[in-house]
Amino acid sequence: MAKQVNVGVIGCGIVGRGTIETLLKNKETILQKSGISVNLVGIADIRIDNNDELLNGVAIKTTDAMELINNPEIDIIVELIGGYTHAKTFILAAIEQGKHVVTANKALLATHGKEIFNKAIEKGVQVAFEASVGGGIPIIKVLKEDLAANNIEEIDGIINGTANYILTRMIQEGKDYKDVLADAQKLGYAEADPTFDVQGIDSAHKLTLLSSIAFGTWVEFDKVYTEGITNISTVDIDFAKELDCTIKLLAIAKKRNGSIEVRVHPTMIPNRFQLAAVNDVFNAVQVKGDVVGTTLHYGRGAGGTPTSSAVVADIVNIARDIVSGCKERVPALGFAQAIESHYPIVNIDDTVSSFYMRFNVEDNPGVLSTIAGIMSLNNVSISSAIQRGKEGQDGLPLVFLTHNATGKQIRNAVDEIDKLPFIKDKTVVIRVEGLR
Ligand code: HSE
């Protein structure tokens, strides 16, 4: 007879329902693949509808998550309520009870992961979180296991579907940020409060986890530089097109000379990059390893069904370990060492890239040379310049692309330039990656 592993799911929202559906629909497939009967024995949610057909065959339906956590029959607790307070209480209580945990909660893990993972190590259980980054894209396991032969050098990801959807429509339709956001909210692609998605916070949560795994260090979430897409305008999108580039909200992690860069910000990238073609709500993570080179992982970063693919994969992996009597085959962050911050994080001021700068100027003689002079005094080298508009026009866009410079050099130059009398508006600065 097949071995049995019992699962309790807390949270019956979009991902919770997707997970329940997948566990029930593909129970036979999971049994064929793993030789294990993975049983969904209970679900908990603050609102339980007893007439809900999806939950028909589930033995325990409760509004009290602790009922599942305290049930000795349940081996794995799946936390899908999100948020910080209750989710953390339930996860820690489940670990305390010696149960394995599966979660999609990137916000909680990015901010309290060290405590949660260390508690799990102490209790000899697993906390799996494949669904926390990139929805259905299996990127956590790839980093932890399939790229184990590599020193990971760099990660570049589009890991927020909402922001990517908004930018894609701005680029394709020439519409303003505000109009596209309002439309995305109407269509259900953006939440009523889109702060986490559009301000880059959700991407920063996910980058915290990816970079911690990639580099074998605990990256503190508040050290991740985070800038969202709210100030991206159609003017800059049009200039990007002219430069054969596109603007994406990129999550970038690099390890160089024993230090780590972790930053989320709008980034101008050449259209020849594969990431430039990742559109709409899709996510993609590009990983560079010293042995394998560059790999690209693409798919749906959100949604109940795709995300449930990752949740259920974690359940199956843990079920396999339970059945084979294996305690911790792969450590939580993929490295067999204490979960500590082993490397310093580079301040954004000290990170190096090219920059796109758009100045709003009065079109007078000497304007370009004055700005160029300040750039030169700050040791910033200009690679190209574009000026548009009519002679004498008020508020003319003047665009510079720079060679490599530090964030600080650019900030100092902009501080000085923005004080000049012929500057009509704050200078727009967007980091550029990959221009030759
Ligand atoms: N809000 C996220 C996004 C999905 O827009 O990508 C869940 O991680």
CSV table of C-alpha atoms and ligand atoms in Angstrom, one decimal:
chain,number,residue,atom,x,y,z
A,1,MET,CA,0.0,0.0,0.0
A,2,ALA,CA,1.2,3.5,-0.8
A,3,LYS,CA,2.7,5.5,2.0
A,4,GLN,CA,0.4,8.3,3.3
A,5,VAL,CA,1.4,11.9,4.1
A,6,ASN,CA,-1.2,14.3,5.5
A,7,VAL,CA,-1.6,17.9,4.7
A,8,GLY,CA,-3.5,20.8,6.3
A,9,VAL,CA,-4.0,24.1,4.4
A,10,ILE,CA,-4.4,27.4,6.2
A,11,GLY,CA,-6.0,30.0,3.9
A,12,CYS,CA,-8.6,29.5,1.3
A,13,GLY,CA,-7.9,32.6,-0.9
A,14,ILE,CA,-6.7,32.5,-4.5
A,15,VAL,CA,-3.5,30.5,-3.9
A,16,GLY,CA,-5.2,28.4,-1.2
A,17,ARG,CA,-8.0,27.4,-3.5
A,18,GLY,CA,-5.6,26.7,-6.3
A,19,THR,CA,-3.6,24.4,-4.0
A,20,ILE,CA,-6.7,22.5,-2.9
A,21,GLU,CA,-7.8,22.1,-6.5
A,22,THR,CA,-4.4,20.8,-7.6
A,23,LEU,CA,-4.0,18.4,-4.6
A,24,LEU,CA,-7.4,16.9,-5.4
A,25,LYS,CA,-7.3,17.0,-9.2
A,26,ASN,CA,-3.8,15.6,-9.5
A,27,LYS,CA,-3.7,13.3,-6.5
A,28,GLU,CA,-3.3,10.2,-8.8
A,29,THR,CA,-0.5,11.9,-10.8
A,30,ILE,CA,1.3,12.8,-7.5
A,31,LEU,CA,0.9,9.2,-6.4
A,32,GLN,CA,2.3,7.9,-9.7
A,33,LYS,CA,5.3,10.2,-9.5
A,34,SER,CA,6.1,9.9,-5.8
A,35,GLY,CA,4.5,6.6,-4.8
A,36,ILE,CA,3.0,8.6,-1.9
A,37,SER,CA,-0.7,9.3,-1.2
A,38,VAL,CA,-0.7,13.0,-0.3
A,39,ASN,CA,-3.9,13.5,1.5
A,40,LEU,CA,-5.5,16.9,2.1
A,41,VAL,CA,-7.1,16.2,5.5
A,42,GLY,CA,-8.0,19.7,6.6
A,43,ILE,CA,-8.4,23.3,5.6
A,44,ALA,CA,-8.7,26.4,7.9
A,45,ASP,CA,-10.0,29.8,7.0
A,46,ILE,CA,-11.7,32.6,8.9
A,47,ARG,CA,-14.6,32.2,6.5
A,48,ILE,CA,-15.6,28.6,5.7
A,49,ASP,CA,-18.5,28.0,3.4
A,50,ASN,CA,-19.9,24.5,4.1
A,51,ASN,CA,-21.7,24.5,0.8
A,52,ASP,CA,-18.4,25.1,-1.1
A,53,GLU,CA,-18.2,22.2,-3.5
A,54,LEU,CA,-14.4,22.4,-3.8
A,55,LEU,CA,-14.2,21.4,-0.1
A,56,ASN,CA,-16.6,18.6,-0.3
A,57,GLY,CA,-14.2,15.7,0.3
A,58,VAL,CA,-12.1,17.5,2.9
A,59,ALA,CA,-12.6,15.9,6.4
A,60,ILE,CA,-11.7,18.9,8.6
A,61,LYS,CA,-13.1,22.3,7.7
A,62,THR,CA,-12.4,24.8,10.5
A,63,THR,CA,-12.1,28.5,11.2
A,64,ASP,CA,-9.4,27.8,13.8
A,65,ALA,CA,-6.0,27.2,12.2
A,66,MET,CA,-4.7,25.8,15.5
A,67,GLU,CA,-7.0,22.9,15.1
A,68,LEU,CA,-4.9,21.8,12.1
A,69,ILE,CA,-1.6,22.7,13.8
A,70,ASN,CA,-2.4,20.7,16.9
A,71,ASN,CA,-3.7,17.7,14.9
A,72,PRO,CA,-1.2,14.8,15.4
A,73,GLU,CA,-2.3,13.2,12.1
A,74,ILE,CA,-1.1,16.2,10.0
A,75,ASP,CA,2.5,16.1,8.8
A,76,ILE,CA,2.7,19.3,6.7
A,77,ILE,CA,1.0,22.7,7.4
A,78,VAL,CA,0.6,24.9,4.3
A,79,GLU,CA,0.4,28.6,5.2
A,80,LEU,CA,-1.4,30.6,2.5
A,81,ILE,CA,-3.0,33.5,4.4
A,82,GLY,CA,-0.1,36.0,3.8
A,83,GLY,CA,0.6,39.0,6.0
A,84,TYR,CA,2.9,39.1,9.0
A,85,THR,CA,1.2,38.6,12.3
A,86,HIS,CA,-1.1,35.6,12.1
A,87,ALA,CA,1.0,33.9,9.5
A,88,LYS,CA,4.1,34.1,11.7
A,89,THR,CA,2.2,32.8,14.7
A,90,PHE,CA,0.8,29.8,12.8
A,91,ILE,CA,4.2,29.0,11.1
A,92,LEU,CA,6.1,29.1,14.4
A,93,ALA,CA,3.4,27.1,16.2
A,94,ALA,CA,3.5,24.4,13.4
A,95,ILE,CA,7.3,24.2,13.7
A,96,GLU,CA,7.0,23.9,17.5
A,97,GLN,CA,4.7,21.0,16.9
A,98,GLY,CA,7.3,19.3,14.8
A,99,LYS,CA,5.4,19.9,11.5
A,100,HIS,CA,7.0,20.8,8.2
A,101,VAL,CA,5.7,24.1,6.7
A,102,VAL,CA,5.1,25.2,3.1
A,103,THR,CA,4.5,28.9,2.5
A,104,ALA,CA,4.2,31.4,-0.3
A,105,ASN,CA,4.7,34.3,2.1
A,106,LYS,CA,7.6,36.3,0.8
A,107,ALA,CA,6.9,39.4,2.9
A,108,LEU,CA,7.1,37.4,6.1
A,109,LEU,CA,10.1,35.3,5.1
A,110,ALA,CA,12.0,38.4,3.8
A,111,THR,CA,11.5,40.2,7.1
A,112,HIS,CA,11.4,37.3,9.7
A,113,GLY,CA,12.9,34.5,7.7
A,114,LYS,CA,16.1,34.2,9.8
A,115,GLU,CA,14.1,33.6,13.0
A,116,ILE,CA,11.7,31.1,11.2
A,117,PHE,CA,14.4,29.1,9.4
A,118,ASN,CA,16.5,28.9,12.6
A,119,LYS,CA,13.5,27.7,14.6
A,120,ALA,CA,12.9,25.1,11.9
A,121,ILE,CA,16.5,23.9,12.0
A,122,GLU,CA,16.3,23.7,15.8
A,123,LYS,CA,13.2,21.5,15.5
A,124,GLY,CA,14.5,19.4,12.6
A,125,VAL,CA,11.7,20.3,10.2
A,126,GLN,CA,11.6,22.0,6.8
A,127,VAL,CA,10.2,25.4,5.8
A,128,ALA,CA,9.7,25.3,2.0
A,129,PHE,CA,8.9,28.4,0.0
A,130,GLU,CA,9.1,27.7,-3.7
A,131,ALA,CA,5.9,29.7,-4.3
A,132,SER,CA,7.2,32.8,-2.7
A,133,VAL,CA,9.2,34.0,-5.7
A,134,GLY,CA,8.0,33.8,-9.3
A,135,GLY,CA,4.7,32.0,-8.7
A,136,GLY,CA,4.9,28.8,-10.6
A,137,ILE,CA,8.5,29.3,-11.9
A,138,PRO,CA,10.7,26.7,-10.1
A,139,ILE,CA,13.5,29.1,-9.3
A,140,ILE,CA,14.2,28.4,-5.6
A,141,LYS,CA,14.9,24.8,-6.2
A,142,VAL,CA,17.0,25.6,-9.2
A,143,LEU,CA,19.2,27.9,-7.1
A,144,LYS,CA,19.4,25.6,-4.1
A,145,GLU,CA,19.9,22.3,-5.9
A,146,ASP,CA,20.2,22.3,-9.7
A,147,LEU,CA,22.9,25.0,-9.7
A,148,ALA,CA,24.7,23.6,-6.7
A,149,ALA,CA,27.9,23.2,-8.8
A,150,ASN,CA,28.1,27.0,-9.4
A,151,ASN,CA,29.2,30.1,-7.7
A,152,ILE,CA,26.3,32.3,-8.5
A,153,GLU,CA,27.5,35.6,-9.8
A,154,GLU,CA,24.4,37.5,-10.7
A,155,ILE,CA,20.6,37.4,-10.7
A,156,ASP,CA,18.4,39.7,-12.8
A,157,GLY,CA,14.7,39.3,-12.4
A,158,ILE,CA,11.4,40.6,-13.4
A,159,ILE,CA,9.6,39.3,-10.4
A,160,ASN,CA,6.5,41.5,-10.0
A,161,GLY,CA,3.8,40.8,-12.5
A,162,THR,CA,1.7,43.9,-11.7
A,163,ALA,CA,4.6,46.3,-12.3
A,164,ASN,CA,5.5,44.4,-15.5
A,165,TYR,CA,1.9,44.6,-16.7
A,166,ILE,CA,1.7,48.3,-16.2
A,167,LEU,CA,5.1,49.0,-17.9
A,168,THR,CA,4.2,46.8,-20.8
A,169,ARG,CA,1.0,48.6,-21.5
A,170,MET,CA,2.7,52.0,-21.1
A,171,ILE,CA,5.3,51.0,-23.6
A,172,GLN,CA,2.9,49.3,-26.1
A,173,GLU,CA,0.0,51.8,-25.8
A,174,GLY,CA,1.9,55.1,-25.0
A,175,LYS,CA,-0.5,55.6,-22.0
A,176,ASP,CA,0.4,57.4,-18.7
A,177,TYR,CA,1.2,55.4,-15.6
A,178,LYS,CA,-1.9,56.7,-13.8
A,179,ASP,CA,-4.3,55.7,-16.6
A,180,VAL,CA,-2.8,52.2,-17.0
A,181,LEU,CA,-2.8,51.6,-13.2
A,182,ALA,CA,-6.5,52.6,-13.0
A,183,ASP,CA,-7.3,50.2,-15.8
A,184,ALA,CA,-5.2,47.4,-14.3
A,185,GLN,CA,-7.1,47.8,-11.0
A,186,LYS,CA,-10.4,47.6,-12.9
A,187,LEU,CA,-9.3,44.4,-14.7
A,188,GLY,CA,-8.0,42.9,-11.4
A,189,TYR,CA,-4.3,42.9,-12.4
A,190,ALA,CA,-3.5,45.5,-9.7
A,191,GLU,CA,-4.7,45.6,-6.2
A,192,ALA,CA,-6.8,48.5,-4.8
A,193,ASP,CA,-3.7,49.4,-2.8
A,194,PRO,CA,-0.9,48.7,-5.2
A,195,THR,CA,1.9,50.1,-3.0
A,196,PHE,CA,3.9,46.8,-2.6
A,197,ASP,CA,3.8,46.1,-6.3
A,198,VAL,CA,4.4,49.5,-7.8
A,199,GLN,CA,6.9,50.8,-5.2
A,200,GLY,CA,9.1,47.7,-5.8
A,201,ILE,CA,8.6,46.4,-2.2
A,202,ASP,CA,7.2,43.0,-3.4
A,203,SER,CA,10.2,42.6,-5.7
A,204,ALA,CA,12.5,43.5,-2.9
A,205,HIS,CA,11.0,40.9,-0.7
A,206,LYS,CA,11.5,38.3,-3.4
A,207,LEU,CA,15.1,39.5,-4.2
A,208,THR,CA,15.9,39.2,-0.5
A,209,LEU,CA,15.1,35.5,-0.7
A,210,LEU,CA,16.7,34.9,-4.1
A,211,SER,CA,20.0,36.6,-3.1
A,212,SER,CA,20.1,34.9,0.3
A,213,ILE,CA,19.9,31.6,-1.5
A,214,ALA,CA,22.2,32.5,-4.4
A,215,PHE,CA,25.1,33.8,-2.2
A,216,GLY,CA,24.6,31.7,1.0
A,217,THR,CA,24.2,34.7,3.3
A,218,TRP,CA,21.2,36.3,5.1
A,219,VAL,CA,20.4,39.5,3.2
A,220,GLU,CA,18.6,42.0,5.4
A,221,PHE,CA,15.5,43.2,3.6
A,222,ASP,CA,16.0,46.8,4.7
A,223,LYS,CA,19.4,46.8,3.0
A,224,VAL,CA,17.9,46.2,-0.4
A,225,TYR,CA,17.7,49.4,-2.4
A,226,THR,CA,14.1,49.8,-3.6
A,227,GLU,CA,12.7,52.2,-6.1
A,228,GLY,CA,9.4,51.7,-7.9
A,229,ILE,CA,7.8,52.6,-11.2
A,230,THR,CA,5.6,55.5,-10.1
A,231,ASN,CA,7.7,58.2,-11.7
A,232,ILE,CA,8.2,56.5,-15.1
A,233,SER,CA,6.8,58.7,-17.8
A,234,THR,CA,6.0,58.2,-21.4
A,235,VAL,CA,8.7,60.7,-22.3
A,236,ASP,CA,11.3,58.4,-20.9
A,237,ILE,CA,9.7,55.4,-22.5
A,238,ASP,CA,9.8,57.1,-25.9
A,239,PHE,CA,13.5,58.0,-25.4
A,240,ALA,CA,14.2,54.3,-24.4
A,241,LYS,CA,12.5,53.2,-27.7
A,242,GLU,CA,14.7,55.6,-29.6
A,243,LEU,CA,17.8,54.1,-27.9
A,244,ASP,CA,16.5,50.6,-28.9
A,245,CYS,CA,15.9,49.9,-25.2
A,246,THR,CA,13.0,49.2,-22.9
A,247,ILE,CA,12.3,50.0,-19.3
A,248,LYS,CA,11.7,47.1,-16.8
A,249,LEU,CA,11.4,47.0,-13.1
A,250,LEU,CA,14.5,44.8,-12.5
A,251,ALA,CA,15.6,43.1,-9.3
A,252,ILE,CA,19.3,42.8,-9.5
A,253,ALA,CA,21.7,40.9,-7.2
A,254,LYS,CA,25.5,40.7,-7.9
A,255,LYS,CA,28.4,39.3,-5.9
A,256,ARG,CA,31.7,41.0,-6.5
A,257,ASN,CA,34.9,40.9,-4.5
A,258,GLY,CA,33.2,39.5,-1.4
A,259,SER,CA,30.4,42.1,-1.3
A,260,ILE,CA,26.8,41.9,-2.5
A,261,GLU,CA,24.7,44.4,-4.5
A,262,VAL,CA,20.9,44.1,-4.1
A,263,ARG,CA,18.8,46.6,-5.8
A,264,VAL,CA,15.3,46.9,-7.3
A,265,HIS,CA,14.7,49.8,-9.6
A,266,PRO,CA,13.4,50.8,-13.1
A,267,THR,CA,16.2,49.8,-15.5
A,268,MET,CA,16.8,50.6,-19.1
A,269,ILE,CA,17.9,47.5,-20.9
A,270,PRO,CA,18.7,46.9,-24.6
A,271,ASN,CA,15.9,45.3,-26.6
A,272,ARG,CA,18.3,42.5,-27.6
A,273,PHE,CA,18.2,41.2,-24.0
A,274,GLN,CA,15.8,38.3,-23.5
A,275,LEU,CA,14.4,40.0,-20.4
A,276,ALA,CA,13.3,42.9,-22.6
A,277,ALA,CA,10.8,40.5,-24.2
A,278,VAL,CA,9.2,39.4,-20.9
A,279,ASN,CA,5.8,41.2,-21.0
A,280,ASP,CA,2.5,41.6,-19.3
A,281,VAL,CA,2.1,39.7,-16.0
A,282,PHE,CA,4.9,37.3,-16.8
A,283,ASN,CA,8.0,36.9,-14.6
A,284,ALA,CA,11.5,35.8,-15.5
A,285,VAL,CA,14.7,35.3,-13.6
A,286,GLN,CA,18.1,35.2,-15.3
A,287,VAL,CA,20.8,33.6,-13.3
A,288,LYS,CA,24.5,33.7,-14.1
A,289,GLY,CA,26.7,30.9,-12.6
A,290,ASP,CA,30.4,30.5,-13.0
A,291,VAL,CA,30.1,27.0,-14.5
A,292,VAL,CA,26.8,27.0,-16.4
A,293,GLY,CA,26.9,30.6,-17.7
A,294,THR,CA,23.5,32.3,-18.0
A,295,THR,CA,20.2,30.5,-17.6
A,296,LEU,CA,16.7,32.0,-17.9
A,297,HIS,CA,13.6,30.9,-16.0
A,298,TYR,CA,10.2,32.2,-17.3
A,299,GLY,CA,6.6,31.8,-16.5
A,300,ARG,CA,3.6,33.0,-14.6
A,301,GLY,CA,4.5,34.8,-11.5
A,302,ALA,CA,1.1,34.9,-9.9
A,303,GLY,CA,-2.4,33.4,-9.9
A,304,GLY,CA,-3.9,30.5,-8.0
A,305,THR,CA,-3.3,27.7,-10.4
A,306,PRO,CA,0.3,28.5,-11.4
A,307,THR,CA,1.4,29.3,-7.9
A,308,SER,CA,-0.2,26.1,-6.6
A,309,SER,CA,2.2,24.2,-8.9
A,310,ALA,CA,5.1,25.5,-6.7
A,311,VAL,CA,3.2,24.9,-3.4
A,312,VAL,CA,2.3,21.3,-4.3
A,313,ALA,CA,5.9,20.7,-5.5
A,314,ASP,CA,7.1,21.7,-2.1
A,315,ILE,CA,4.5,19.4,-0.5
A,316,VAL,CA,5.6,16.5,-2.6
A,317,ASN,CA,9.3,17.1,-1.9
A,318,ILE,CA,8.7,17.1,1.8
A,319,ALA,CA,6.5,14.1,1.5
A,320,ARG,CA,9.3,12.2,-0.2
A,321,ASP,CA,11.7,13.2,2.6
A,322,ILE,CA,9.2,12.1,5.3
A,323,VAL,CA,8.7,8.7,3.6
A,324,SER,CA,12.5,8.1,3.0
A,325,GLY,CA,13.2,9.2,6.6
A,326,CYS,CA,15.4,12.0,5.4
A,327,LYS,CA,15.6,15.0,7.8
A,328,GLU,CA,17.2,17.9,6.0
A,329,ARG,CA,18.4,16.8,2.6
A,330,VAL,CA,18.9,20.4,1.5
A,331,PRO,CA,19.3,23.3,4.0
A,332,ALA,CA,16.7,26.1,3.9
A,333,LEU,CA,18.9,28.5,2.0
A,334,GLY,CA,20.9,25.8,0.2
A,335,PHE,CA,24.1,26.2,2.2
A,336,ALA,CA,25.2,24.0,5.0
A,337,GLN,CA,26.1,26.8,7.3
A,338,ALA,CA,24.5,29.1,9.9
A,339,ILE,CA,21.9,31.5,8.6
A,340,GLU,CA,23.8,34.7,9.1
A,341,SER,CA,24.8,37.8,7.1
A,342,HIS,CA,28.2,36.7,5.8
A,343,TYR,CA,28.9,39.5,3.3
A,344,PRO,CA,28.5,43.3,3.4
A,345,ILE,CA,25.9,44.9,1.2
A,346,VAL,CA,27.2,47.6,-1.1
A,347,ASN,CA,25.5,51.0,-0.6
A,348,ILE,CA,23.5,52.1,-3.7
A,349,ASP,CA,25.8,55.2,-3.9
A,350,ASP,CA,28.8,52.9,-4.5
A,351,THR,CA,27.1,50.7,-7.2
A,352,VAL,CA,28.4,51.2,-10.7
A,353,SER,CA,26.3,51.3,-13.9
A,354,SER,CA,25.6,53.5,-16.9
A,355,PHE,CA,22.8,56.1,-16.4
A,356,TYR,CA,20.1,57.7,-18.5
A,357,MET,CA,19.6,61.3,-17.4
A,358,ARG,CA,16.9,63.6,-18.8
A,359,PHE,CA,17.3,67.3,-18.0
A,360,ASN,CA,14.5,69.7,-18.6
A,361,VAL,CA,16.1,72.8,-19.9
A,362,GLU,CA,15.5,76.2,-21.4
A,363,ASP,CA,17.0,76.1,-24.8
A,364,ASN,CA,19.8,78.7,-24.5
A,365,PRO,CA,23.3,78.8,-25.7
A,366,GLY,CA,25.8,77.2,-23.3
A,367,VAL,CA,23.2,75.0,-21.5
A,368,LEU,CA,24.6,71.8,-22.9
A,369,SER,CA,28.2,72.7,-22.2
A,370,THR,CA,27.4,73.9,-18.6
A,371,ILE,CA,25.7,70.6,-17.8
A,372,ALA,CA,28.5,68.6,-19.5
A,373,GLY,CA,31.0,70.7,-17.5
A,374,ILE,CA,29.4,69.7,-14.2
A,375,MET,CA,29.3,66.0,-15.3
A,376,SER,CA,33.0,66.3,-16.1
A,377,LEU,CA,33.8,67.9,-12.7
A,378,ASN,CA,32.1,64.9,-11.1
A,379,ASN,CA,34.2,62.5,-13.3
A,380,VAL,CA,31.2,61.2,-15.2
A,381,SER,CA,31.8,60.5,-18.8
A,382,ILE,CA,29.0,61.0,-21.3
A,383,SER,CA,28.6,58.4,-24.0
A,384,SER,CA,25.8,60.1,-26.0
A,385,ALA,CA,23.4,63.0,-26.0
A,386,ILE,CA,20.0,63.6,-27.6
A,387,GLN,CA,18.1,66.8,-27.7
A,388,ARG,CA,14.5,67.2,-28.9
A,389,GLY,CA,12.1,70.0,-29.4
A,390,LYS,CA,12.0,73.4,-31.1
A,391,GLU,CA,14.6,76.2,-30.7
A,392,GLY,CA,13.6,78.5,-27.8
A,393,GLN,CA,11.0,76.0,-26.5
A,394,ASP,CA,10.5,76.1,-22.7
A,395,GLY,CA,11.2,72.9,-20.9
A,396,LEU,CA,13.1,71.0,-23.6
A,397,PRO,CA,14.3,67.4,-22.9
A,398,LEU,CA,18.0,66.9,-23.1
A,399,VAL,CA,19.1,63.3,-22.6
A,400,PHE,CA,22.6,62.0,-21.7
A,401,LEU,CA,23.7,58.4,-21.5
A,402,THR,CA,26.7,58.0,-19.4
A,403,HIS,CA,29.5,55.5,-19.3
A,404,ASN,CA,30.0,53.6,-16.0
A,405,ALA,CA,29.6,55.8,-12.9
A,406,THR,CA,28.8,55.4,-9.3
A,407,GLY,CA,25.4,56.3,-7.9
A,408,LYS,CA,27.1,59.0,-5.8
A,409,GLN,CA,28.8,60.6,-8.8
A,410,ILE,CA,25.5,60.9,-10.5
A,411,ARG,CA,23.7,62.2,-7.4
A,412,ASN,CA,26.3,64.8,-6.8
A,413,ALA,CA,26.1,66.0,-10.4
A,414,VAL,CA,22.3,66.1,-10.4
A,415,ASP,CA,22.2,68.0,-7.1
A,416,GLU,CA,24.4,70.7,-8.7
A,417,ILE,CA,22.7,70.7,-12.1
A,418,ASP,CA,19.1,71.0,-10.6
A,419,LYS,CA,20.1,74.3,-9.0
A,420,LEU,CA,21.0,75.9,-12.3
A,421,PRO,CA,18.6,78.7,-13.4
A,422,PHE,CA,17.8,77.2,-16.8
A,423,ILE,CA,16.7,73.9,-15.3
A,424,LYS,CA,12.9,73.8,-15.5
A,425,ASP,CA,12.1,70.5,-13.6
A,426,LYS,CA,13.8,67.8,-11.5
A,427,THR,CA,16.3,65.7,-13.6
A,428,VAL,CA,15.1,62.2,-14.3
A,429,VAL,CA,17.7,59.5,-13.6
A,430,ILE,CA,17.3,55.8,-14.7
A,431,ARG,CA,20.0,53.2,-14.3
A,432,VAL,CA,21.0,51.4,-17.5
A,433,GLU,CA,22.3,47.8,-17.7
A,434,GLY,CA,23.9,46.1,-20.7
A,435,LEU,CA,24.6,49.0,-23.1
A,436,ARG,CA,27.7,48.4,-25.1
B,1,HSE,N1,1.7,40.8,-6.4
B,1,HSE,C1,2.6,39.9,-7.1
B,1,HSE,C2,2.9,40.3,-8.5
B,1,HSE,C3,2.1,38.5,-7.2
B,1,HSE,O1,2.2,41.3,-9.0
B,1,HSE,O2,3.7,39.8,-9.1
B,1,HSE,C4,2.4,37.7,-5.9
B,1,HSE,O3,3.8,37.6,-5.7
